[in-house]
Amino acid sequence: MPLLEPDPDALRPDGHREAPAADRVPEDRAGGTPEPLRRDLIALLGADKVLTGISDLVRYASDASPYRFVPRVVVVPEDIDDVSAVLSYAHGKGREVVFRAAGTSLNGQAQGEDILVDVRRHWTGVEVLDGGAQARIAPGTTVARANAALARHGRVLGPDPASAIACTVGGVVANNASGMTAGTTRNSYRTLASLTFVLPTGTVVDTAEPDADERLARAEPALCAGLMELKAEIEADAGLVARVRAKYAIKNTNGYRLDAFLDGSTPVGILRGLMVGSEGTFGFISEVVFDTLPLERRVSAALLFFASLPAAAAAVPLFTAAGASAVELMDGNTLRASVSVEGVPADWAGLPGPTTALLVEFRAPDEATQDAYEAKARATLERLPLVSPVPSVANSFTRDQRIVAGYWKARKAFVTAVGGARPSGTTLITEDFAVPPERLAEACEALLELQTRHGFDAAVAGHAAHGNLHFLLAFDASEPADVERYAAFMDEFCRLTVERFDGSLKAEHATGRNIAPFLELEWGTGATELMWRTKRLIDPDGVLAPRVVLDRDPRAHVRGLKTIPRVEAIADPCIECGFCEPTCPSQDLTTTPRQRIVLRREMMRQPGNSAVEKGLLEAYGYDAVDTCAGDSTCGLACPVGIDTGALMKEFRHARHSRREEKAAALAARHFRALEASARLAVAAADRIGSRRVTAVTRAARRVVRPDLVPEWLPRMPGAAGSALPATARVGAVAVYYPACVNRIFAGPGDVSLARAVVAVSERAGKPVWIPDDVKGTCCATIWHSKGYDAGNVVMANRVVEAAWGWTAGGRLPLVVDASSCTLGIAREVVPYLTTDNRELHAGLTVVDSLVWAAEELLPHLTVRRTLGSAVLHPTCSMRHLGDEAQLRAVAEACADEVVVPDDAGCCAFAGDRGMLHRELTESATREEAAFVTSRDFDAHLSANRMCEVGMDHATGRGYYSALLALEHATRPVTEGRSG
């Protein structure tokens, strides 16, 4: 064991624990996957595809739903052969299999109690076909990623769920999720061209193959015969045919698609329809081909406020008739909760209780059509009883894309914003139903009365144009009386929806565990039995996802409800929605932000010092804390801004000994000497050679601690020159702060970054001054990212005091040449400043060098030569700062073609994190690197030296600052080159 290995107990939750939770993982599960299951699957697939530790099982036990089931094992297959092998094994051993992709399902479809199969990690990719008319998509690809590829062709997928940034295409098809505009005509059932799937027996079917029916008949003759018999039986019952058609006249995802028997003429055609909305109970969807739709880019939208929910609902048909592409409803609880979302007006918090808003959007292919839509919209507004209860309310249509994006951000945050505002410790239920659109106002009144009678103050939102509403209920799942209150409400709600409105109990979220007991109430005995017979025909042994769609237990919806123990304040609002996961650098290596919180909650469910808690703590150090890049992009993806990266930094601090904190503070106080020593060490390493230095650092890591001693990697840059360019204070229009990383590590060429910034500023007539005493100062990110609070305090205050003097009390801007350092000085130092220095900081103008170049220099520069092509790596700090557009602007001045990979994300190098855990950067950059290395580029550009090093390591390509490219592009022919 390394000498300075941290004590796992340092991460033990120290908050107040109630009595051990009834739904805690039992002690006999502490050992993880039992034998022979563990041994069998490892022999079948290989150890790297089988997750068996208690930490693995717990982190996969939760999803966005109110349910929690702990699997016996988690399998991570790489291809169809692996999936077929798992299904064959389960079939032979009498085991159960559940497929899980993004885990954004709201009804527990992605949870299982036996073999859980992760079909996200190795199942991504988009192939655009026929100029964008179709797209072949792997099931683990997010909807947002697929649409990013299609947008370049002016196309888009039909389904548009609010969770598009996180939910996967496979999950969307398996649930027939639709969204804001899909309705009944643009959903998966209507826009899917073909799909490939694996049946429970392991048989693979590609519905696009001309001989697909012949192949299926040879492989599964009984299945083919049974499907055709069911088809004939349904078609012979005119009343049933009429009922089925009527049920799908409005949005409906409850139960199996019986209309597949009417729409499909062959067994393969029937299965193609049945797979949509089957929730993983008929097979695994391994690939889909969608017919895409035109992306109409001309948008007009308004957020219109009404005095009550029924008043807003009554206005919906008017906008639908006017041609609106979307009419979304948000009630007062939703609007008030949305103030936690960045950009939402703060005065919404003061909206009167019953206030309700409609988000109305028109999309058009051209300006003439847009003008016509707006004329109809204005005429409609004149007939409506709109209210303006707070100053921010405009009640008018706009084409401003920034404002429109803000409206949609608030709407899409419905579940997370309301969930984040729920009382601490309560479980969130999301219900989803539809009624005939013309009866929406009546349904709203009935829902309000029902929830009041049962003591709920639900939040309501939804796709009002399609008669589809969602509402959220919060209750304490640890209190039996509260569970019974929820059960009583559900019984009456389901009867109301079916008996009074003939509605759908699930409009787009699929049946799931909470509506399965009510399936027969909606469909009747005959149709429900047909669904049972279909399930037995396709999956006779009940291998796939039992109890997810069909369950005869009338109380199945209250089985497995998860308690939500209180955890650290920064994470406590989390509803485990998973929006954070696609942006997380460690998602394919260890844990995601959601899983880090899920694991903390399980620790809080456990009695102190239990074997389960011990197992979780032992894994948490590496899986959660060490391999968190600390980039905090999870906070950007989370609609309510939960920054799990900040929490992991707190945990790093908690693991430090008092001696380590003192040493870090000492390093901050003597950073000038440390900086010089680091530069000398880099120079020495360059002379000695990477191989020897790598061997030495690896040995030191084994002795000391892997998370404390960085590993020297190949392609590390050499040392920067000790002297910075000479500049004059007199006449300078900005203070230039070369970051310490650029004072230690050299760039790739013979012109240093500092000299390049000085040169391009001079050429633009905007000279900058480098203070003589910048050495020995730092943005404090070194200490902040590692959780060294004492050192952070020292350096944060030092750099702000110095900057105040350099900028003449804030009169000049401070230009910083590394995006992470800009973020550090502009924002991250603030909590560590003294009261006086916070006042000084408020007077500073901190400008990233990219912004300086794009906005202040480019208009005054002459580009004399350009590169053919450049690929960009926007850093996570740029995302926080909003500087990505400026990176592109600088690059476009330097290159004829500029490309940002669709899969570009945080490189996870994070200062030296990629040297402490090189596997983190390798995992985080895998997809981006695959694109970058798939073709040649003339330049690989970014704007942060250590991120450039990380991308060098990931791709084998030489990344450098876009400002170096700008210097070269604008250099006069007669000007020499010197570092």
Tab-separated table of N, CA and C in Angstrom, residues 64 141 439 514 531 544 636 642:
chain	number	residue	atom	x	y	z
A	64	ALA	N	-34.039	7.763	-13.301
A	64	ALA	CA	-34.821	8.986	-13.109
A	64	ALA	C	-36.194	8.729	-12.507
A	141	THR	N	-26.849	6.369	-28.595
A	141	THR	CA	-26.625	7.747	-29.034
A	141	THR	C	-27.719	8.652	-28.490
A	439	ARG	N	-60.778	18.494	-24.708
A	439	ARG	CA	-61.254	18.376	-23.327
A	439	ARG	C	-60.149	18.720	-22.325
A	514	ASN	N	-45.207	1.968	-12.686
A	514	ASN	CA	-46.256	2.636	-11.923
A	514	ASN	C	-47.624	2.615	-12.599
A	531	MET	N	-52.313	-8.683	-25.126
A	531	MET	CA	-50.949	-8.237	-24.819
A	531	MET	C	-50.172	-9.318	-24.066
A	544	LEU	N	-37.146	-11.334	-20.502
A	544	LEU	CA	-36.917	-9.898	-20.653
A	544	LEU	C	-37.868	-9.036	-19.821
A	636	LEU	N	-23.413	22.675	-15.566
A	636	LEU	CA	-24.015	23.346	-16.720
A	636	LEU	C	-25.133	22.504	-17.313
A	642	ILE	N	-26.645	21.689	-10.199
A	642	ILE	CA	-25.940	20.889	-9.186
A	642	ILE	C	-24.532	20.595	-9.690
